[in-house]
Amino acid sequence: MIRLLKIEFKKVVSYKAFWFMIGFYATLLAIMIFGIPGLIDYVAEKSGEATQFRIFKAIVFNFPDIWQNIAFVASFRFFIKIVLGIIIIILVTTEFHFLTIRANIINGFSRGDFLAGKLMMIILLAVFSTVIIFLSGLYLGFTNSVASSMGQVFGKMEYLAGYFLEVSTYLIFCLFFAILFKKTGITFIAHFVYLIIEPILDYKLPDGFDPYLPLNAMNRIIQSPNTSLIKVKTDEFNFDFQEFIAFQDVAVCVAYAGLFTALSYFILKHRDL
Amino acid sequence: MENVLTISNLDKRYGKIHAVNNLSIVVEKGSVYGILGPNGSGKTTTLGIVLGVVNSGGGSFSWFNEPNSKQNRKRIGAILEQPLFYPYLSALNNLKIVADIKQVSYDDIERVLKIVDLWERKDSKFKTFSYGMKQRLAIASALLGNPEVLIFDEPTNGLDPRGIAEIRELIIDIARQGITIILASHLLDEVQKTCSHVVVLHKGEKLFEGKVEDVLNLSNTVEVASNNAQILEIALNEFGKINEMKRNGEQFLLSLSEGITTTDLNTYLIDKGIIVSHLSVRKKSLEEQFLELLSE
């Protein structure tokens, strides 16, 4: 497995488009993470109710709630997660475009090896993304949080694990699309069309189905954060916020990761390359 | 003889096109095996199947008399149709990936790049190469790790005459080392000059399989002439061991019966008191033979 990852890494070592996308992703994340506290300060000043915003800020960035908040924002459906998806789509479709997948097989890869290599790359990207979120969380927490005991700092870390699962599953979903459509442009279009179609589908389908649609299932792992700020329920504002990661959501998500991997393997196995 | 590749009743259809039709061939160790056929005769499809990139529609194949596995492919060096590399990587990095997949040492990269004269350009990106250089890099990649079998599908595509001659010499050189070579080509000259065995494919079917010299000896034409054509004609008609005879001006073109040589013919004519002024065997080129096979 490590051997496969090393080979995948060699494939991108001087691939400018790949490093550009990674840089773009990291920059977007940095702007977001370091920009948000400043943005809150700015709004606070303009609104004339600075105190309320300061309280909001202190609560949002407070350990351990910060882990849930930051993971929620970073995994948002139409947000920067997509950049990682684009990277995976490019990495896979270029192998079809340049027929290098064919060269890999001729030289002694099995089709399973090819798929496993890409899965390793997905895990690497998901780890990379999770580590960035973790480091940013530490930075934002220590600069803004009131609470800073060890227990508080490292509490609610399961939301980072949840984030890792969600991003991995999303990237496997992108991998499946790339293997299915082979062409970069078509895969992009299919991916974005699906992003738009699923909410419509969700709306049309009977109520019980929404946890089982793939992107919904991924997004349900980390839902709207239940921080101390919005714990208050009133008659007008009666909404359930997430207090823990539900086992059922994790199970559905893992099942989808397995399903998309199996479908990808099935397609690769039965296709002439 | 040990068999390197055994193909039994292989079949492949692309919709209505029957690309490979019940094909069986055996490649023996140490041979230089040519696969001949016009474009679309199933050469590349057959090689694609035995190299694991195309799924077969029936029949079976086996490398080194072993069950199929990716491990077998690591013992083979192959070029299929066109050079396939990562365009944004250097020649060196591309070959490192090949070495990693084949699980052979990087130490061999310098040797193979020097064989194809690309060592100086090892750090250039693949996409900056001319087509001939790309083809040479593909040959280097196939040679990496000293494989037991080499498969060359149109290896001289895109090369200039000097390059073609170099590759042909390289193939002969490799064959001398006892490495088995499978060469698919529609360039007959290439096959005639380098191969020991040949199979001729047409529309996915096998038309002929055997040694190259056997194909060439299938029917040689003997030319004979003397000062007196009329006497010669009578004598030849009486000889009886001639399949076919045609008169071409003062010359007669003969196709001798099996086992009859020009020595036999000459001895007979001398006995009859006829002195020939011209006697020669016209060897058909593989190309003529090939066209004949296809027209049958």
XYZ file of C-alpha atoms in Angstrom:
569
model
C 0.000 0.000 0.000
C 2.832 2.381 0.879
C 4.469 1.313 -2.392
C 1.319 2.299 -4.293
C 1.210 5.663 -2.530
C 4.857 6.298 -3.418
C 4.079 5.594 -7.076
C 1.061 7.925 -6.996
C 3.231 10.575 -5.425
C 5.859 10.214 -8.168
C 3.127 10.779 -10.745
C 2.405 14.252 -9.345
C 5.868 15.275 -8.201
C 6.356 17.745 -11.065
C 2.726 18.084 -12.136
C 2.200 21.851 -11.927
C -1.602 21.746 -12.198
C -1.743 19.488 -9.140
C 0.448 21.698 -6.961
C -1.360 24.784 -8.165
C -4.674 23.293 -7.045
C -3.205 22.241 -3.690
C -1.843 25.761 -3.234
C -5.185 27.242 -4.250
C -6.984 25.040 -1.724
C -4.574 25.890 1.082
C -4.835 29.601 0.276
C -8.632 29.513 0.273
C -8.642 27.712 3.607
C -6.149 30.180 5.072
C -8.118 33.192 3.867
C -11.244 31.714 5.357
C -9.745 30.670 8.655
C -7.686 33.785 9.268
C -10.192 36.078 7.613
C -13.265 35.136 9.610
C -12.130 36.529 12.993
C -11.163 39.774 11.271
C -14.487 39.841 9.434
C -16.374 39.422 12.698
C -14.375 42.296 14.236
C -15.129 44.419 11.189
C -18.861 43.701 11.317
C -18.828 44.293 15.059
C -17.364 47.740 14.588
C -19.765 48.698 11.808
C -22.880 47.383 13.505
C -22.452 49.484 16.608
C -23.260 46.501 18.780
C -19.687 45.406 19.179
C -20.210 43.579 22.456
C -22.703 41.098 21.029
C -20.366 40.202 18.202
C -17.470 39.829 20.593
C -19.544 37.409 22.644
C -20.479 35.548 19.464
C -16.835 35.362 18.468
C -15.730 34.114 21.847
C -18.416 31.427 21.766
C -17.762 30.294 18.195
C -14.028 29.972 18.732
C -14.316 28.512 22.201
C -12.735 25.139 22.917
C -14.045 22.505 22.412
C -16.982 23.793 20.317
C -14.555 25.250 17.803
C -13.866 21.754 16.387
C -17.480 21.261 15.444
C -17.827 24.806 14.073
C -14.703 24.735 11.952
C -15.391 21.221 10.628
C -18.934 22.272 9.768
C -17.798 25.268 7.750
C -14.953 23.425 5.976
C -17.181 20.525 4.915
C -19.989 22.691 3.602
C -21.532 21.159 0.487
C -20.901 23.872 -2.079
C -17.726 25.129 -0.502
C -13.956 24.663 -0.680
C -14.236 20.890 -0.315
C -15.010 20.987 -4.043
C -11.411 22.035 -4.773
C -10.218 18.699 -3.386
C -12.837 16.945 -5.505
C -11.539 18.728 -8.603
C -7.990 17.604 -7.779
C -9.091 13.956 -7.610
C -11.118 14.262 -10.828
C -8.089 15.730 -12.631
C -5.705 13.080 -11.274
C -7.948 10.236 -12.436
C -9.193 11.572 -15.774
C -5.674 12.519 -16.951
C -4.710 8.840 -16.564
C -7.473 8.001 -19.033
C -6.698 10.945 -21.285
C -3.001 10.124 -21.661
C -3.727 6.359 -21.532
C -1.168 6.072 -18.748
C -3.564 3.729 -16.941
C -2.929 1.393 -19.875
C 0.839 1.771 -19.409
C 0.452 1.071 -15.667
C -1.413 -2.182 -16.356
C 1.027 -3.307 -19.072
C 3.946 -2.686 -16.721
C 2.447 -4.896 -14.039
C -0.316 -3.118 -12.134
C -3.579 -4.950 -11.615
C -6.722 -2.865 -12.041
C -7.135 -3.183 -8.291
C -3.647 -1.696 -7.784
C -4.608 1.296 -9.898
C -7.765 1.871 -7.856
C -5.949 1.291 -4.562
C -3.315 3.875 -5.546
C -6.007 6.469 -6.133
C -7.717 5.557 -2.839
C -4.391 6.068 -1.056
C -4.139 9.495 -2.683
C -7.664 10.283 -1.461
C -6.764 9.297 2.082
C -3.609 11.412 1.853
C -5.593 14.455 0.687
C -8.228 13.906 3.379
C -5.504 13.650 6.037
C -3.824 16.782 4.670
C -7.106 18.669 4.789
C -7.923 17.416 8.305
C -4.479 18.397 9.574
C -4.926 21.928 8.197
C -8.300 22.166 9.935
C -6.729 20.866 13.151
C -3.839 23.361 13.076
C -6.167 26.224 12.211
C -8.487 25.180 15.031
C -5.593 25.221 17.494
C -4.500 28.653 16.303
C -7.977 30.196 16.307
C -8.824 28.561 19.606
C -5.726 29.696 21.432
C -6.065 33.248 20.113
C -9.794 33.576 20.825
C -10.970 30.933 23.267
C -11.603 31.656 26.918
C -11.406 27.997 27.825
C -8.010 26.407 27.391
C -7.674 23.441 29.706
C -6.381 20.253 28.122
C -9.776 18.599 28.364
C -11.435 21.540 26.662
C -8.838 21.918 23.935
C -8.988 18.267 22.952
C -12.688 17.718 23.563
C -15.111 17.175 20.682
C -12.273 15.943 18.509
C -14.651 13.336 17.062
C -15.837 16.111 14.769
C -12.411 16.112 13.126
C -12.704 12.348 12.602
C -16.178 12.996 11.191
C -14.721 15.626 8.875
C -12.097 13.149 7.695
C -14.786 10.546 6.921
C -16.963 13.066 5.152
C -14.154 14.397 2.929
C -12.878 10.879 2.147
C -16.349 9.708 1.130
C -16.896 12.804 -0.992
C -13.565 12.242 -2.764
C -14.421 8.570 -3.392
C -17.680 9.832 -4.897
C -15.608 12.085 -7.209
C -13.282 9.159 -8.034
C -16.304 7.100 -9.078
C -17.546 9.895 -11.348
C -14.078 10.261 -12.902
C -13.791 6.526 -13.606
C -17.331 6.440 -14.978
C -16.968 9.407 -17.342
C -13.190 9.323 -18.061
C -13.155 12.781 -19.688
C -12.212 15.704 -17.425
C -14.788 18.170 -18.755
C -17.687 15.724 -18.766
C -16.848 14.588 -15.243
C -16.792 18.194 -13.984
C -20.158 18.894 -15.573
C -21.698 15.640 -14.289
C -20.367 16.379 -10.807
C -21.786 19.906 -10.670
C -25.075 18.839 -12.219
C -25.383 16.199 -9.517
C -24.634 18.797 -6.815
C -27.649 20.732 -8.093
C -29.884 17.743 -8.797
C -29.609 16.119 -5.408
C -31.333 18.900 -3.433
C -34.134 18.867 -6.040
C -34.383 15.101 -5.712
C -34.420 15.492 -1.965
C -37.316 17.933 -2.272
C -39.332 15.671 -4.615
C -38.793 12.456 -2.662
C -40.900 11.547 0.389
C -39.474 12.834 3.666
C -37.779 9.681 4.954
C -35.325 9.483 2.058
C -33.125 12.496 2.641
C -30.605 10.866 4.999
C -29.939 8.251 2.335
C -28.996 10.427 -0.652
C -25.197 10.304 -1.024
C -24.280 13.963 -0.564
C -26.929 14.386 2.130
C -25.540 11.371 3.930
C -22.054 12.924 3.887
C -23.314 16.296 5.047
C -25.341 14.819 7.882
C -22.166 13.698 9.661
C -21.459 17.258 10.677
C -24.628 19.333 10.806
C -25.450 22.801 12.045
C -23.348 23.234 15.146
C -24.963 23.328 18.541
C -22.791 25.789 20.308
C -23.714 27.357 23.554
C -24.796 30.405 21.568
C -27.707 28.717 19.862
C -28.641 26.136 22.436
C -31.517 28.318 23.517
C -34.835 27.204 22.205
C -37.804 29.491 22.010
C -41.246 28.990 20.556
C -40.279 30.791 17.358
C -36.880 29.196 17.215
C -37.427 25.503 17.746
C -34.776 23.614 15.840
C -32.704 20.591 16.750
C -28.990 21.147 16.558
C -26.411 18.427 16.459
C -25.063 17.346 19.801
C -23.234 14.225 18.726
C -22.320 12.352 15.536
C -25.029 9.764 14.945
C -23.904 6.198 14.390
C -26.530 5.802 11.692
C -25.099 8.722 9.664
C -21.594 7.284 9.922
C -22.868 3.869 8.814
C -24.679 5.289 5.754
C -21.580 7.308 4.825
C -19.234 4.321 5.161
C -21.682 2.230 3.132
C -21.581 4.825 0.350
C -17.763 4.901 0.426
C -17.805 1.114 0.056
C -20.439 1.210 -2.679
C -18.619 3.814 -4.793
C -15.333 1.931 -4.388
C -16.991 -1.340 -5.446
C -18.700 0.294 -8.434
C -15.407 1.905 -9.501
C -13.677 -1.468 -9.304
C -16.481 -3.150 -11.237
C -16.276 -0.580 -14.048
C -12.469 -0.772 -14.222
C -12.527 -4.562 -14.224
C -14.964 -4.868 -17.106
C -13.744 -2.048 -19.288
C -11.228 -2.284 -22.126
C -8.576 0.281 -21.320
C 10.909 -26.194 -26.476
C 9.556 -24.069 -23.682
C 6.529 -21.972 -24.589
C 6.593 -18.327 -23.654
C 3.075 -17.520 -24.793
C 0.219 -19.865 -25.589
C -2.975 -18.434 -27.020
C -5.924 -20.804 -27.377
C -9.127 -20.018 -29.257
C -8.993 -16.348 -28.364
C -12.029 -14.333 -29.365
C -13.007 -10.679 -29.208
C -15.874 -8.745 -30.721
C -16.420 -4.993 -30.830
C -20.093 -4.855 -31.680
C -20.414 -6.203 -35.210
C -16.675 -6.292 -35.798
C -15.041 -9.601 -35.084
C -11.625 -8.271 -34.071
C -10.096 -11.607 -33.036
C -11.644 -14.807 -34.338
C -10.803 -18.101 -32.634
C -7.074 -17.396 -32.693
C -4.547 -19.933 -31.451
C -0.817 -19.336 -31.551
C 2.219 -20.546 -29.670
C 5.366 -18.485 -29.207
C 8.437 -20.499 -28.337
C 11.211 -19.274 -26.123
C 13.999 -17.532 -27.996
C 12.067 -16.951 -31.194
C 11.458 -13.645 -32.927
C 7.785 -13.932 -33.639
C 6.208 -11.634 -36.197
C 2.517 -10.861 -36.246
C 1.583 -9.654 -39.702
C -1.604 -8.239 -41.055
C -3.116 -5.141 -42.565
C -4.532 -2.377 -40.363
C -7.504 -3.636 -38.391
C -6.555 -7.301 -38.654
C -6.550 -7.777 -34.875
C -2.828 -7.518 -34.104
C -3.088 -4.826 -31.455
C -6.303 -6.253 -29.985
C -4.608 -9.633 -29.553
C -1.603 -8.045 -27.856
C -3.929 -5.866 -25.737
C -5.663 -8.986 -24.451
C -2.467 -10.849 -23.551
C -1.145 -7.689 -21.852
C -4.238 -7.369 -19.677
C -5.637 -4.081 -20.988
C -8.388 -5.574 -23.151
C -10.820 -8.150 -21.786
C -11.105 -11.248 -23.949
C -14.454 -12.394 -25.249
C -13.571 -16.066 -25.084
C -10.696 -18.505 -25.173
C -7.597 -18.270 -23.037
C -3.940 -17.357 -22.994
C -1.051 -18.155 -20.739
C 2.383 -16.622 -20.207
C 5.326 -18.870 -19.305
C 2.829 -21.759 -18.854
C 1.625 -20.063 -15.687
C -1.816 -18.864 -14.590
C -2.483 -15.244 -15.527
C -1.342 -12.674 -13.023
C 0.127 -9.208 -12.894
C 3.420 -10.852 -11.846
C 3.757 -12.326 -15.355
C 3.444 -8.877 -16.897
C 6.416 -7.679 -14.837
C 8.557 -10.162 -16.805
C 7.454 -8.618 -20.111
C 8.551 -5.377 -21.724
C 5.986 -3.981 -24.112
C 5.103 -1.118 -26.379
C 1.492 -1.044 -27.494
C 0.562 1.242 -30.401
C 1.944 4.533 -29.098
C 4.322 5.739 -26.375
C 2.317 6.182 -23.157
C 3.904 8.439 -20.551
C 3.040 11.281 -18.184
C 3.648 14.339 -20.408
C 4.456 16.675 -17.507
C 7.145 14.380 -16.046
C 10.752 14.072 -17.191
C 11.985 10.979 -19.024
C 13.787 9.955 -15.835
C 10.735 10.318 -13.583
C 8.583 8.460 -16.095
C 11.007 5.544 -16.096
C 11.183 5.614 -12.284
C 7.427 5.002 -12.206
C 7.856 2.101 -14.635
C 10.678 0.701 -12.481
C 8.526 1.049 -9.347
C 5.590 -0.771 -10.935
C 7.851 -3.516 -12.284
C 9.685 -3.597 -8.960
C 13.123 -3.330 -10.538
C 16.037 -1.143 -9.456
C 16.528 2.430 -10.704
C 20.120 1.478 -11.548
C 18.983 0.064 -14.872
C 17.512 3.383 -16.072
C 20.858 4.817 -17.160
C 21.640 1.726 -19.251
C 18.323 1.711 -21.158
C 18.358 5.465 -21.757
C 21.856 5.180 -23.174
C 20.786 2.348 -25.506
C 18.168 4.599 -27.106
C 20.427 7.643 -26.962
C 18.246 9.686 -24.598
C 20.485 9.856 -21.522
C 21.400 13.477 -22.313
C 17.703 14.358 -22.343
C 16.765 12.473 -19.189
C 15.611 15.605 -17.377
C 13.501 16.935 -20.241
C 9.772 16.633 -19.907
C 8.170 13.944 -22.048
C 5.919 16.464 -23.781
C 8.954 18.324 -25.174
C 10.099 15.200 -27.084
C 9.677 14.689 -30.819
C 7.639 11.656 -31.853
C 10.775 9.686 -32.652
C 12.189 10.440 -29.189
C 8.923 9.418 -27.571
C 9.055 6.136 -29.449
C 12.656 5.603 -28.338
C 11.697 6.313 -24.720
C 8.986 3.664 -25.069
C 11.620 1.209 -26.255
C 13.834 2.141 -23.287
C 10.893 1.580 -20.959
C 10.249 -1.849 -22.490
C 13.914 -2.810 -22.019
C 13.927 -1.755 -18.364
C 14.726 -4.563 -15.951
C 15.858 -7.049 -18.628
C 12.478 -8.642 -19.395
C 12.292 -12.215 -20.669
C 9.931 -11.243 -23.471
C 9.674 -8.056 -25.479
C 6.534 -7.048 -27.304
C 6.917 -4.404 -29.969
C 3.770 -3.180 -31.665
C 4.836 -1.082 -34.661
C 8.164 -0.168 -33.005
C 9.479 1.896 -35.890
C 6.399 4.117 -36.196
C 7.429 7.719 -36.492
C 11.152 7.020 -36.751
C 13.359 8.320 -39.534
C 15.233 5.831 -41.783
C 18.286 5.924 -39.531
C 16.116 5.323 -36.481
C 14.370 2.424 -38.206
C 17.710 0.814 -39.048
C 18.914 1.311 -35.456
C 15.806 -0.249 -33.975
C 16.041 -3.185 -36.347
C 19.646 -3.757 -35.314
C 18.660 -3.427 -31.679
C 15.953 -6.073 -32.122
C 18.370 -8.467 -33.796
C 20.890 -7.792 -31.039
C 18.324 -8.501 -28.317
C 17.225 -11.669 -30.107
C 20.844 -12.886 -30.120
C 20.828 -12.693 -26.330
C 18.061 -15.293 -26.349
C 15.279 -12.916 -25.386
C 11.969 -13.761 -27.004
C 10.533 -11.011 -29.158
C 6.987 -10.613 -30.393
C 6.813 -8.064 -33.172
C 3.564 -6.796 -34.623
C 3.888 -4.817 -37.767
C 2.340 -4.085 -41.091
C 5.770 -3.214 -42.398
C 6.732 -6.491 -44.049
C 10.292 -5.574 -44.692
C 10.757 -5.161 -40.957
C 9.440 -8.646 -40.275
C 11.338 -10.283 -43.131
C 14.601 -8.861 -41.887
C 14.159 -9.644 -38.218
C 11.727 -12.486 -37.576
C 12.194 -16.223 -37.380
C 8.509 -17.119 -37.049
C 5.455 -15.402 -38.417
C 1.697 -15.494 -38.150
C -0.451 -13.754 -40.728
C -3.775 -12.365 -39.531
C -6.679 -11.136 -41.592
C -9.923 -9.865 -40.060
C -8.987 -11.515 -36.783
C -8.373 -14.921 -38.341
C -5.125 -16.785 -38.715
C -4.187 -17.253 -42.374
C -0.764 -18.759 -41.907
C 1.625 -19.636 -39.114
C 5.148 -20.924 -39.490
C 8.772 -20.063 -40.092
C 9.535 -17.063 -42.231
C 11.696 -19.162 -44.585
C 8.749 -21.526 -45.070
C 6.547 -18.659 -46.166
C 9.223 -17.490 -48.544
C 9.746 -20.988 -49.976
C 6.049 -21.628 -50.486
C 6.411 -21.210 -54.236
C 9.585 -19.995 -55.828
C 9.730 -19.156 -59.476
C 12.551 -20.536 -61.596
C 13.621 -18.629 -64.686
C 15.238 -20.560 -67.470
C 16.350 -19.680 -71.025
C 18.541 -21.137 -73.771
C 19.615 -20.199 -77.276
C 16.920 -22.400 -78.763
C 13.630 -21.694 -77.058
C 11.613 -24.222 -79.038
C 13.779 -27.203 -78.085
C 13.845 -25.991 -74.512
C 10.049 -25.796 -74.440
C 9.692 -29.368 -75.704
C 12.226 -30.636 -73.158
C 10.530 -28.785 -70.297
C 7.140 -30.188 -71.263
C 8.652 -33.686 -71.153
C 10.296 -33.061 -67.744
C 6.896 -33.484 -66.029
C 7.985 -32.275 -62.607
C 6.688 -28.786 -63.205
C 3.487 -27.416 -61.700
C 3.177 -24.406 -63.888
C 4.982 -22.998 -66.865
C 4.731 -19.605 -68.490
C 6.619 -18.223 -71.429
C 7.905 -14.709 -71.050
C 9.702 -13.750 -74.294
C 12.783 -15.967 -74.532
C 12.476 -16.947 -70.842
C 10.327 -19.626 -69.250
C 8.964 -19.094 -65.757
C 8.512 -22.359 -63.923
C 7.059 -23.466 -60.661
C 8.779 -26.750 -59.814
C 7.077 -29.639 -58.046
C 7.827 -30.173 -54.372
C 11.277 -31.577 -53.729
C 12.603 -30.692 -57.161
C 15.557 -28.325 -57.156
C 17.203 -26.300 -59.891
C 20.063 -28.823 -59.812
C 17.625 -31.586 -60.802
C 16.332 -29.456 -63.654
C 19.792 -28.555 -64.886
C 21.020 -32.177 -64.779
C 17.982 -33.218 -66.826
C 18.557 -30.503 -69.423
C 22.276 -31.372 -69.777
C 21.277 -35.016 -70.349
C 19.036 -33.802 -73.155
C 21.955 -31.886 -74.633
C 20.497 -28.496 -73.860
C 22.799 -25.821 -72.590
C 20.957 -23.115 -70.694
C 21.993 -19.529 -71.106
C 20.089 -18.395 -68.017
C 18.935 -20.208 -64.886
C 17.895 -18.453 -61.702
C 15.529 -18.713 -58.751
C 13.417 -15.688 -58.130
C 12.636 -15.490 -54.421
C 9.351 -13.842 -53.724
C 9.481 -11.088 -51.202
C 7.419 -11.483 -48.079
C 5.260 -8.732 -49.438
C 4.323 -10.651 -52.606
C 3.737 -13.748 -50.507
C 1.653 -11.804 -48.068
C -0.531 -10.254 -50.758
C -0.996 -13.721 -52.238
C -2.084 -15.101 -48.881
C -4.542 -12.262 -48.402
C -6.051 -12.650 -51.868
C -6.760 -16.358 -51.385
